[in-house]
Coordinates of C-alpha atoms and ligand atoms in Angstrom, one line a residue:
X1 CA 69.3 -2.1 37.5
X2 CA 67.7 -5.6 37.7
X3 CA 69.7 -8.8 38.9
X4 CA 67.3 -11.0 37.1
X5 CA 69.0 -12.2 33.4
X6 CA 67.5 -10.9 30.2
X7 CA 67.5 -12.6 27.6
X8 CA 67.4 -11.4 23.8
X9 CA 66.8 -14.1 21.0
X10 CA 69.0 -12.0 18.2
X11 CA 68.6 -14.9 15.6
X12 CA 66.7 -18.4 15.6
X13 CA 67.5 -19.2 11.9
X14 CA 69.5 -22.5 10.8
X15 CA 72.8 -21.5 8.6
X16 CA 71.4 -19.9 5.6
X17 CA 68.7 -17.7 7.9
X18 CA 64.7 -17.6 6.6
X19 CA 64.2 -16.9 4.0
X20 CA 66.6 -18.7 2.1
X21 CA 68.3 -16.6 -0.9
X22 CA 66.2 -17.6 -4.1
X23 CA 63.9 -20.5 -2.2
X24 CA 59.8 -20.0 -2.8
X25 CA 59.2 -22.6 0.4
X26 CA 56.2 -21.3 1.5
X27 CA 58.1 -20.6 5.1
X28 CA 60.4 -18.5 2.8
X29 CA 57.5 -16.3 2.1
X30 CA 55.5 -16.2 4.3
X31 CA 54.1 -12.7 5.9
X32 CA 54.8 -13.7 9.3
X33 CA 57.5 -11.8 10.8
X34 CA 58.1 -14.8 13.3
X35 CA 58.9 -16.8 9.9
X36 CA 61.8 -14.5 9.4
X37 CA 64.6 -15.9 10.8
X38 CA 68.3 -14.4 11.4
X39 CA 71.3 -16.8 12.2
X40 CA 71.4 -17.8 15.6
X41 CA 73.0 -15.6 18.6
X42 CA 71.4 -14.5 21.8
X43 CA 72.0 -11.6 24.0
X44 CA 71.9 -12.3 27.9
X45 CA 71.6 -8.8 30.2
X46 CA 72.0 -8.1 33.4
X47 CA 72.6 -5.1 35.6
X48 CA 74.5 -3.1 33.2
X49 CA 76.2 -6.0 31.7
X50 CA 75.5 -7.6 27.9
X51 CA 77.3 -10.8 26.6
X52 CA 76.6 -11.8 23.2
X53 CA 76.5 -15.5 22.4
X54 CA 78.0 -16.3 19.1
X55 CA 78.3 -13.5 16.7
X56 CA 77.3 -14.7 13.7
X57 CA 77.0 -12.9 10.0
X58 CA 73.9 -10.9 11.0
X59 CA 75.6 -9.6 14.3
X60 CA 75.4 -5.7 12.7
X61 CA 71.8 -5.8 12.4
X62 CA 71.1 -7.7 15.3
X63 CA 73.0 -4.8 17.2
X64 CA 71.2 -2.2 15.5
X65 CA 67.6 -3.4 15.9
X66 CA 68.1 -4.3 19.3
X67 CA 70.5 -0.7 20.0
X68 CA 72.8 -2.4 21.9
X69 CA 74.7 0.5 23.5
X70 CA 78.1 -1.3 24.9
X71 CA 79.4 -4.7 24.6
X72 CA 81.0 -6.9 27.6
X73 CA 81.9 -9.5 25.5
X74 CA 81.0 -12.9 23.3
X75 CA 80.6 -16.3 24.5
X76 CA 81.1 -18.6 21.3
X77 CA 79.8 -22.0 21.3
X78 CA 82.0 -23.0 18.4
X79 CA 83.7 -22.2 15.1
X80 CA 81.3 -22.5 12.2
X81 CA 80.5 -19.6 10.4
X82 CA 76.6 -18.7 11.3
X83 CA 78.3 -18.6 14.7
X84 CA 81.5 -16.3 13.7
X85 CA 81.4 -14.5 10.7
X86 CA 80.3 -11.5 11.8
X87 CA 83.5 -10.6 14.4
X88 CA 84.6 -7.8 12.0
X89 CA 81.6 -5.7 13.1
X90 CA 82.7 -5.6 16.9
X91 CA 84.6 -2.7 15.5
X92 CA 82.0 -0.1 17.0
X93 CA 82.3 -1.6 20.5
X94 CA 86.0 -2.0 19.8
X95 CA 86.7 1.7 19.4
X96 CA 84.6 3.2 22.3
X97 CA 85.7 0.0 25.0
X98 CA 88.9 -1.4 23.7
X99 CA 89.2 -4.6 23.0
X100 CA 86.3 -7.0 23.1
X101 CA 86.5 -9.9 25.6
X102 CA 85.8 -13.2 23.5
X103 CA 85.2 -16.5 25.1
X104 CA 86.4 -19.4 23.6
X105 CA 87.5 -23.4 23.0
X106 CA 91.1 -23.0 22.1
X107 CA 90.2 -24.9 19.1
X108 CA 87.5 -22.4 18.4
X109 CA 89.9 -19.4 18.9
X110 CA 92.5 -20.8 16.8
X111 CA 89.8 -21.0 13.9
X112 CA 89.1 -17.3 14.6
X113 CA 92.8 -16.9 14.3
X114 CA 93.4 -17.9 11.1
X115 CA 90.0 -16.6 9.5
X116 CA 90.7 -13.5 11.1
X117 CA 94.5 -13.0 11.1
X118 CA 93.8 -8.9 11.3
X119 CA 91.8 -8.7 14.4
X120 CA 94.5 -11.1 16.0
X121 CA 98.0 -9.2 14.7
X122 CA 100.3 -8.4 17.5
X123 CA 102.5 -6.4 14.8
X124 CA 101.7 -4.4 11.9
X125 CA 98.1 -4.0 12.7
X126 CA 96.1 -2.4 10.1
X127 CA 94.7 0.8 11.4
X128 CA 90.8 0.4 12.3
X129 CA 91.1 -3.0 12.6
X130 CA 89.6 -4.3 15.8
X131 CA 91.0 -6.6 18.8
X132 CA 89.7 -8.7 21.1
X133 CA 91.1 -10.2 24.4
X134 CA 91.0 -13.9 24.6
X135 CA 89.7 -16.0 27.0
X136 CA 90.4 -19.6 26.8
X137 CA 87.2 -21.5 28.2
X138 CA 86.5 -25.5 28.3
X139 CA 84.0 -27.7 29.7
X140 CA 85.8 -28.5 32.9
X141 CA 86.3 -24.7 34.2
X142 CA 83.6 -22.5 35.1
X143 CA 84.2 -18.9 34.4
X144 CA 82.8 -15.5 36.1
X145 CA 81.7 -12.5 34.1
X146 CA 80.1 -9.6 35.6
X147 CA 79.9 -11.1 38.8
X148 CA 78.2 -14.2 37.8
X149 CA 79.5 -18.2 37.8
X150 CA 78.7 -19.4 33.4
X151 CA 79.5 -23.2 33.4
X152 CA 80.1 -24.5 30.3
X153 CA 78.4 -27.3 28.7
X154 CA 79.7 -29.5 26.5
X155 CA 77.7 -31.6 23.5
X156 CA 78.5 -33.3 20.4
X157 CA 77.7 -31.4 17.1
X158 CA 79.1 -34.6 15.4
X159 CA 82.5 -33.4 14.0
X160 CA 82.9 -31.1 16.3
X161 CA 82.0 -30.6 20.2
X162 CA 80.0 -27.2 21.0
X163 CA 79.7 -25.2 24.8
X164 CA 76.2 -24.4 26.0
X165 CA 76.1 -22.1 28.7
X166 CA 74.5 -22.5 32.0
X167 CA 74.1 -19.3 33.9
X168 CA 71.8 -19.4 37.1
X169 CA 68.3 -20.6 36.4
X170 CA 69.2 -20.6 32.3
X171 CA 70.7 -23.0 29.9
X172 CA 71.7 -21.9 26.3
X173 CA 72.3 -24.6 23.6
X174 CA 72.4 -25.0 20.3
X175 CA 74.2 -27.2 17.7
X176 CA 73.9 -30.2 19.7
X177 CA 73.5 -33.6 18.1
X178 CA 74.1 -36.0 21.2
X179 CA 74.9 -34.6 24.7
X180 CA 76.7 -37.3 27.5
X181 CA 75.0 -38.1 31.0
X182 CA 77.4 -36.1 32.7
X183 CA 76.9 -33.2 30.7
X184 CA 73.2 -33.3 31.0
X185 CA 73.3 -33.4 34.7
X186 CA 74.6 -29.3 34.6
X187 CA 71.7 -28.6 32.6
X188 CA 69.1 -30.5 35.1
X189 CA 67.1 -27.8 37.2
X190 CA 67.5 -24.9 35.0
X191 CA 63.9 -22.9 34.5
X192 CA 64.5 -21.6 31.3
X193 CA 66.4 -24.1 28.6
X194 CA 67.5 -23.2 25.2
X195 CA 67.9 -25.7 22.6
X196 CA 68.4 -26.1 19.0
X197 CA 65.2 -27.9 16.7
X198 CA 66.4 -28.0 12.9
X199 CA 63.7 -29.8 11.6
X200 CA 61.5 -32.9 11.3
X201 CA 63.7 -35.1 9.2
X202 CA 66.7 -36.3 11.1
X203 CA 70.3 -34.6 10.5
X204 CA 73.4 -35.6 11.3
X205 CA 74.7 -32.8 13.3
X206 CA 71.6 -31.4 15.2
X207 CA 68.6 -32.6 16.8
X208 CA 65.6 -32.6 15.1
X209 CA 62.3 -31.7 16.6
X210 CA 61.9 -34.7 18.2
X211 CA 65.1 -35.0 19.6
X212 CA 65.0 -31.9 20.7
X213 CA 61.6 -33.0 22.7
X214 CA 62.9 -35.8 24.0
X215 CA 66.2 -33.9 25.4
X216 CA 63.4 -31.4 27.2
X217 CA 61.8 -34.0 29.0
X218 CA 64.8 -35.3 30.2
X219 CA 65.7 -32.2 31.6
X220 CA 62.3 -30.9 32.2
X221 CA 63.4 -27.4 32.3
X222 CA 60.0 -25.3 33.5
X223 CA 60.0 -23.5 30.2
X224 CA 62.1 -24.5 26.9
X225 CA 62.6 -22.3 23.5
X226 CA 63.5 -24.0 20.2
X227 CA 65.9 -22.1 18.1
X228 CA 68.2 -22.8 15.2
X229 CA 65.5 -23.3 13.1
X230 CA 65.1 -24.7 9.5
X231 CA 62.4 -23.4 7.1
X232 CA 61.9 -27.5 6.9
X233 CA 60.4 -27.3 10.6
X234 CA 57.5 -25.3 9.1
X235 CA 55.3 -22.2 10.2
X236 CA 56.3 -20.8 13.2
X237 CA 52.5 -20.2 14.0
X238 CA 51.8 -24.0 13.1
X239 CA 54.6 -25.7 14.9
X240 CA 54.2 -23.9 17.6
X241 CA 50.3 -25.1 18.0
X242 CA 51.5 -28.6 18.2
X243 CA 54.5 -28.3 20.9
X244 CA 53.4 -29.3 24.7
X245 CA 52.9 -26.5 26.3
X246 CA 55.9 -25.2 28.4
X247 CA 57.7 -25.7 25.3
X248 CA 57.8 -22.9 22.6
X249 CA 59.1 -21.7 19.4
X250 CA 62.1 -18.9 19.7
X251 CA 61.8 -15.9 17.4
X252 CA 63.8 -13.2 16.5
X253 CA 63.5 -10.6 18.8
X254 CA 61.2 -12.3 21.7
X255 CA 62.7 -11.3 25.2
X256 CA 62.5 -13.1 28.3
X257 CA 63.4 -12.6 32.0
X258 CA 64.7 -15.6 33.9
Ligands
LIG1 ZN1 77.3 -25.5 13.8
LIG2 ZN1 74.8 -23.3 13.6

């Protein structure tokens, strides 16, 4: 079993995933399997250990097409649904392990509270529902799961603030729209960076491509992946001709080793 981290991009897809129900966007139908996109989550792996981050709507068939044997736990970066929805489906892992470690904002887990009353019951539980055990997380603590240090970063997703994850040489984000100085300087000196690219237009709650450049130079990570895609950001194959080149674009599926 390999101390290096592996890393599984489940999903790269924006909210509403490519292709878009009903849309005729030439992304949305496109032949290229990299142009179809699942909501975002990634799996990081080491020794025997997985961790989940997020576990968005598409969480079942992320499992399945990646067979994801056992479960350790989910990191969630925050509350919105391409991010949650999917926590009903941890009931596989629930009844071979027992309750599912989640890692989360208290304002995150006190969404998943109320939008998920049933998996959170102390009394009355309905029978086959599934249970996790909470773990409160913030940007000031660093945490330890199988045996390794996860610092949590903290950005702006305008309404909301999200956690990125640093763990050894690799940073995950995604849903940032601004990040602070401070924040920044955990990321610095990571090898492999993460980080969300919507589009080309601006939005107001994520970086765009060119924000999403600008961020990796800062940084200057030795490799960066854009996920959290948009159809709007184009062809995979084209966007992907035009990025410097330690920078590439994420697709469902593509592994890496950090
Ligand atoms: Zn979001
Ligand atoms: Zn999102």
């Amino acid at each position: 079993m390999s101390d290096a981290l592996k890393i599984t991009f489940l999903g790269t897809g924006t909210s509403q995933g490519i292709p878009v129900i009903g849309s005729n966007h030439p992304v949305c139908t496109s032949n290229d399997p990299k142009d179809k996109r699942l909501r975002t989550s990634a799996l990081v792996s080491w020794k025997d250990y997985n961790y989940a981050i997020d576990c968005g709507p598409d969480f079942r068939q992320q499992m399945l097409s990646n067979r994801v044997m056992k479960l350790d736990g989910i990191l969630f970066t925050h509350e919105h649904s391409d991010h949650t929805a999917g926590l009903d489906d941890i009931r596989p892992f629930f009844f071979r392990q027992g309750d599912v470690p989640i890692y989360a904002h208290k304002r995150v887990a006190d969404s998943l509270r109320r939008r998920f009353d049933y998996i959170f019951a102390d009394e009355n539980r309905y029978p086959g529902a599934p249970a996790v055990a909470v773990n409160l997380i913030d940007k000031d603590h660093n945490f330890s799961i199988g045996g390794l240090e996860i610092i949590p970063i903290e950005a702006s997703h305008n309404r909301i603030n999200v956690l990125g994850f640093r763990i050894k040489d690799f940073t995950y984000l995604t849903d940032v729209k601004t990040i602070t100085e401070e924040e920044i300087q955990k990321v610095k000196k990571s090898k492999v960076l993460v980080i969300n690219a919507l589009r080309l237009e601006p939005h107001h709650s994520h970086f765009n491509l060119k924000e999403a450049l600008a961020f990796i130079d800062e940084v200057k990570p030795e490799t960066a992946y854009l996920t959290h895609i948009s159809h709007m950001l184009g062809f995979h194959e084209e966007v992907e001709k035009n990025l410097p080149k330690n920078v590439h674009v994420a697709y469902d599926n593509l592994t890496i080793t950090v």
